Coordinates of C-alpha atoms in Angstrom, one line a residue:
M1 CA 85.0 111.8 83.8
A2 CA 87.4 114.7 84.1
A3 CA 89.0 115.2 87.5
L4 CA 89.8 118.3 89.2
I5 CA 93.4 119.1 89.6
L6 CA 93.3 121.1 92.9
V7 CA 96.6 122.0 94.4
P8 CA 96.2 124.1 97.6
P9 CA 98.9 126.8 98.0
G10 CA 101.8 125.8 100.2
A11 CA 100.9 122.1 99.8
S12 CA 104.2 121.0 101.2
A13 CA 103.0 121.6 104.8
Q14 CA 102.8 118.7 107.2
A15 CA 99.5 116.9 107.8
P16 CA 98.5 114.7 110.8
S17 CA 97.9 111.0 110.2
P18 CA 94.4 110.3 108.8
L19 CA 94.3 107.1 110.6
G20 CA 95.7 107.9 114.1
D21 CA 95.3 104.7 116.1
A22 CA 91.6 104.0 115.0
V23 CA 92.2 101.1 112.8
T24 CA 93.3 97.7 113.9
V25 CA 96.6 96.4 112.5
V26 CA 95.7 93.5 110.2
G27 CA 99.0 92.8 108.4
P28 CA 102.7 93.6 108.2
L29 CA 103.9 97.0 107.1
Q30 CA 105.1 97.6 103.6
P31 CA 108.3 99.6 104.3
G32 CA 108.5 103.0 102.7
T33 CA 104.7 103.3 102.1
T34 CA 101.7 105.3 103.4
P35 CA 98.3 103.7 104.3
M36 CA 95.6 104.5 101.7
A37 CA 92.6 105.4 103.9
W38 CA 90.2 108.3 104.2
S39 CA 87.9 109.5 106.9
Y40 CA 84.4 108.3 106.3
T41 CA 83.1 111.6 107.8
G42 CA 85.2 113.6 105.4
L43 CA 83.9 111.7 102.4
S44 CA 80.4 111.9 103.7
A45 CA 80.7 115.7 103.9
G46 CA 81.5 115.6 100.2
V47 CA 78.3 113.6 99.5
D48 CA 76.3 116.0 101.5
M49 CA 77.6 118.9 99.4
F50 CA 76.7 117.0 96.2
E51 CA 73.2 116.5 97.4
R52 CA 72.8 120.1 98.5
R53 CA 74.1 121.6 95.2
S54 CA 73.3 119.0 92.5
S55 CA 69.8 120.4 91.8
Q56 CA 71.3 123.8 90.9
L57 CA 74.5 122.7 89.2
A58 CA 74.0 119.2 87.8
P59 CA 70.4 117.9 88.0
G60 CA 70.3 114.1 87.5
A61 CA 74.0 113.7 87.7
L62 CA 75.6 110.9 89.7
M63 CA 78.7 111.2 91.8
R64 CA 81.4 108.7 92.7
Y65 CA 84.9 108.7 94.2
Q66 CA 87.8 107.7 91.9
M67 CA 91.3 106.7 93.0
P68 CA 93.9 109.4 93.1
K69 CA 97.0 109.3 91.0
G70 CA 100.1 108.1 92.7
M71 CA 99.0 104.9 94.4
L72 CA 101.3 102.0 94.2
P73 CA 100.5 99.1 91.9
P74 CA 98.9 96.0 93.4
K75 CA 101.3 93.4 94.9
E76 CA 102.1 90.3 93.0
K77 CA 101.4 87.0 94.6
D78 CA 102.0 83.6 93.0
G79 CA 102.7 85.2 89.7
K80 CA 99.4 87.1 89.7
L81 CA 98.5 90.7 90.7
E82 CA 96.3 90.8 93.8
D83 CA 92.8 92.2 93.5
T84 CA 92.3 95.7 94.8
T85 CA 89.7 95.7 97.6
A86 CA 88.2 98.3 99.9
A87 CA 86.4 98.3 103.3
I88 CA 84.8 100.6 105.7
A89 CA 86.6 99.8 108.9
V90 CA 87.4 100.8 112.5
K91 CA 88.4 99.0 115.6
G92 CA 85.8 96.2 116.2
W93 CA 84.1 96.0 112.8
S94 CA 84.5 96.3 109.1
V95 CA 82.4 95.9 106.0
P96 CA 83.5 95.4 102.4
L97 CA 83.0 98.4 100.1
P98 CA 82.2 97.3 96.5
L99 CA 84.5 98.8 93.8
A100 CA 83.6 99.4 90.2
P101 CA 86.0 98.0 87.4
D102 CA 87.7 101.4 87.3
L103 CA 88.2 101.2 91.1
S104 CA 85.7 104.0 91.7
F105 CA 83.1 103.7 94.5
V106 CA 80.0 105.3 95.9
L107 CA 79.9 106.0 99.6
P108 CA 76.9 104.2 101.3
P109 CA 75.2 106.3 104.1
N110 CA 75.5 105.1 107.7
D111 CA 75.3 107.1 110.8
R112 CA 77.2 104.5 112.9
A113 CA 80.2 104.8 110.5
K114 CA 80.2 108.5 111.2
S115 CA 79.8 108.2 115.0
D116 CA 82.5 105.4 115.3
G117 CA 85.0 107.5 113.3
A118 CA 85.3 104.8 110.6
Y119 CA 87.6 105.0 107.6
V120 CA 87.5 103.9 103.9
V121 CA 90.5 101.7 103.7
M122 CA 92.1 100.4 100.5
S123 CA 94.3 97.4 100.0
R124 CA 96.6 99.7 97.9
R125 CA 99.2 102.1 99.4
F126 CA 100.8 105.4 98.6
P127 CA 104.6 105.9 98.4
S128 CA 106.0 107.2 101.6
G129 CA 105.4 111.0 101.9
L130 CA 102.3 111.0 99.7
Y131 CA 98.7 111.3 100.9
Q132 CA 95.8 112.3 98.6
H133 CA 92.1 112.2 98.9
P134 CA 90.0 110.3 96.3
I135 CA 88.9 112.4 93.3
V136 CA 85.3 113.5 93.0
S137 CA 83.6 112.5 89.7
V138 CA 80.3 114.0 88.8
R139 CA 78.8 113.0 85.5
T140 CA 75.4 113.6 83.9
P141 CA 74.1 110.2 82.5
D142 CA 73.9 109.6 78.7
L143 CA 76.6 111.9 77.6
L144 CA 79.0 110.5 75.0
P145 CA 82.4 109.4 76.4
N146 CA 84.1 112.4 74.9
V147 CA 81.6 115.0 76.2
L148 CA 81.7 116.7 79.6
R149 CA 79.2 119.2 81.1
L150 CA 80.4 122.4 82.7
G151 CA 77.9 122.3 85.6
D152 CA 79.2 118.8 86.5
L153 CA 82.8 120.1 86.7
R154 CA 81.7 123.0 88.8
L155 CA 80.0 120.7 91.3
A156 CA 82.9 118.3 91.3
C157 CA 85.1 121.2 92.3
E158 CA 82.8 122.3 95.2
V159 CA 82.7 118.8 96.5
Q160 CA 86.5 118.4 96.4
V161 CA 87.0 121.6 98.2
R162 CA 84.4 120.6 100.8
I163 CA 86.5 117.4 101.6
L164 CA 89.6 119.4 101.9
K165 CA 88.1 121.8 104.3
K166 CA 86.6 119.0 106.3
D167 CA 89.7 116.8 106.6
M168 CA 92.7 119.1 106.4
L169 CA 93.0 121.9 108.9
R170 CA 95.7 123.8 107.1
E171 CA 93.8 123.6 103.7
R172 CA 90.7 124.8 105.4
I173 CA 92.4 127.9 106.8
L174 CA 94.0 128.6 103.4
L175 CA 90.8 128.2 101.4
D176 CA 88.7 130.2 103.9
A177 CA 91.3 133.0 103.9
K178 CA 91.4 133.1 100.1
S179 CA 87.6 133.7 100.0
W180 CA 88.1 137.1 101.8
F181 CA 90.3 138.5 99.1
E182 CA 89.5 136.8 95.8
K183 CA 87.1 134.5 94.1
G184 CA 86.8 131.0 95.7
P185 CA 88.7 128.1 94.1
C186 CA 85.5 127.0 92.1
E187 CA 84.7 130.6 90.8
Q188 CA 87.9 130.7 88.5
D189 CA 89.5 128.7 85.9
R190 CA 90.6 125.2 87.0
M191 CA 92.6 122.4 85.5
F192 CA 90.9 119.1 84.9
D193 CA 91.8 115.8 83.4
A194 CA 90.3 115.3 79.9
P195 CA 88.3 112.2 79.2
A196 CA 90.8 111.2 76.6
Q197 CA 93.8 112.6 74.6
Y198 CA 92.5 115.5 72.5
N199 CA 93.8 118.4 70.4
S200 CA 90.6 120.5 70.3
I201 CA 87.5 121.2 72.5
T202 CA 84.2 122.6 71.2
Y203 CA 82.1 124.5 73.8
T204 CA 78.4 124.5 73.0
A205 CA 75.8 126.5 74.9
G206 CA 72.5 126.5 73.0
S207 CA 73.2 128.1 69.6
R208 CA 76.6 129.4 70.7
K209 CA 79.7 127.4 69.8
Q210 CA 83.4 128.0 70.2
V211 CA 86.2 125.8 69.2
M212 CA 89.3 125.9 71.2
P213 CA 92.3 124.3 69.6
A214 CA 95.1 122.9 71.7
S215 CA 98.8 123.0 70.9
G216 CA 99.5 119.3 70.3
K217 CA 97.9 116.4 72.0
Q218 CA 96.7 117.1 75.5
L219 CA 95.4 115.2 78.5
A220 CA 94.3 118.1 80.7
F221 CA 92.4 121.3 80.1
N222 CA 91.5 124.6 81.7
A223 CA 87.8 124.8 82.5
P224 CA 86.2 128.3 82.9
L225 CA 84.3 127.6 86.1
G226 CA 83.8 131.3 86.9
D227 CA 82.9 132.5 83.4
D228 CA 79.3 133.4 83.5
K229 CA 79.2 133.5 79.6
W230 CA 79.2 129.7 79.8
P231 CA 76.1 128.4 81.7
D232 CA 76.1 125.1 83.6
D233 CA 74.5 123.3 80.6
T234 CA 77.5 124.1 78.4
L235 CA 78.9 120.9 76.8
L236 CA 82.6 120.4 76.2
T237 CA 83.3 118.0 73.2
F238 CA 86.8 116.7 73.0
E239 CA 88.2 115.7 69.6
L240 CA 91.4 114.4 68.3
D241 CA 92.3 115.3 64.7
G242 CA 88.6 116.1 63.9
E243 CA 87.3 112.8 65.3
P244 CA 85.7 112.1 68.7
A245 CA 88.5 111.7 71.3
P246 CA 89.0 108.0 71.8
K247 CA 87.5 106.1 74.7
L248 CA 89.7 105.2 77.7
V249 CA 90.9 101.7 77.7
A250 CA 88.7 100.8 80.7
A251 CA 85.6 102.9 80.5
P252 CA 83.8 103.2 83.8
R253 CA 80.4 101.5 84.1
P254 CA 77.5 103.5 85.7
V255 CA 77.5 103.3 89.5
Q256 CA 74.0 103.4 91.0
P257 CA 73.3 105.6 94.2
P258 CA 74.2 103.6 97.3
K259 CA 71.7 102.1 99.7
P260 CA 72.1 102.3 103.5
F261 CA 73.7 99.3 105.0
N262 CA 73.4 97.6 108.5
L263 CA 76.7 97.2 110.3
P264 CA 77.1 93.5 111.4
M265 CA 78.0 94.5 115.0
D266 CA 77.2 91.0 116.4
S267 CA 79.3 89.1 113.9
Q268 CA 83.1 88.9 113.2
P269 CA 84.6 91.7 111.1
A270 CA 84.8 91.1 107.4
P271 CA 88.1 89.5 106.5
L272 CA 90.6 92.0 105.1
P273 CA 93.7 91.3 103.0
L274 CA 96.6 90.4 105.2
E275 CA 98.8 93.3 103.9
L276 CA 96.0 95.9 104.0
L277 CA 97.4 98.6 106.3
E278 CA 99.1 99.4 109.5
P279 CA 98.8 103.0 110.8
D280 CA 101.9 105.1 110.3
L281 CA 101.7 107.8 113.0
S282 CA 104.9 109.6 111.9
R283 CA 104.3 113.1 110.6
E284 CA 107.0 112.5 108.0
S285 CA 104.8 109.8 106.4
L286 CA 102.1 112.2 105.4
L287 CA 103.9 115.2 104.0
Y288 CA 102.1 116.8 101.0
Q289 CA 104.5 116.9 98.1
E290 CA 105.1 120.4 96.6
A291 CA 102.7 121.1 93.7
E292 CA 101.4 117.5 93.7
V293 CA 98.7 117.0 91.1
I294 CA 95.7 115.0 92.0
P295 CA 93.9 113.8 88.9
A296 CA 91.8 110.8 88.6
T297 CA 92.8 108.2 86.1
T298 CA 91.0 105.1 84.9
H299 CA 92.9 102.0 85.9
P300 CA 92.3 98.7 84.2

């Protein structure tokens, strides 16, 4: 699934720690790194936006969160790379969060996780100074791997913006201010990751077709989110030298919608990896890097 490359203006501004002191320290710090954790409430706001808008933009589509680009590789232990794990956690309890083979996940609904201020916590980390949200992936089932749907991309953009507005005060102010003077970020062209390397895209809307060649082999493309001439059902077919763009090495498997879970409040917290996280409360640890790109990539 293509991922939105959404870079808020002035993205070098400082951001508060997403963790604060909410998560228990469960392992030693990895020097020079930033915890990889996201507010459950912020991600849940994205799910709410998807549920509100999917019937208009992407009926029948599924949504999942994918890992952002920039996370550090898994640590090596005894000559083997450690497994990547995730949990929903806060002081006093934690529950494992299943990951698909491409490290994507769906967010299970739970009111207690919201009220307790829980976080989605990964066993991976960012380099110091980098903090990114997971990338929203919206995809209509049964499409070929090299085909995307424009309504899916429009909805992915709206969900991504909703998370930014929910979690990041500065980005919320900037995005709201822009709406007074120009089209919103999802009503104009946006860059997305392509499903695979390509050198042409065919747009198909009913009987209308348009081939858009690229200069050389590309991995990203500009989607016309605000162009009314291309309806939501428009299909984008990616080709490389006249053939379907090749599949990614690790194609994601379908992820079913999550079911509510019960928090095991009367039992011990689920064990987390020893070097999972320790909150870094310094402002310097969470600076947005200038013009940082936030695409999703499939990881083996």
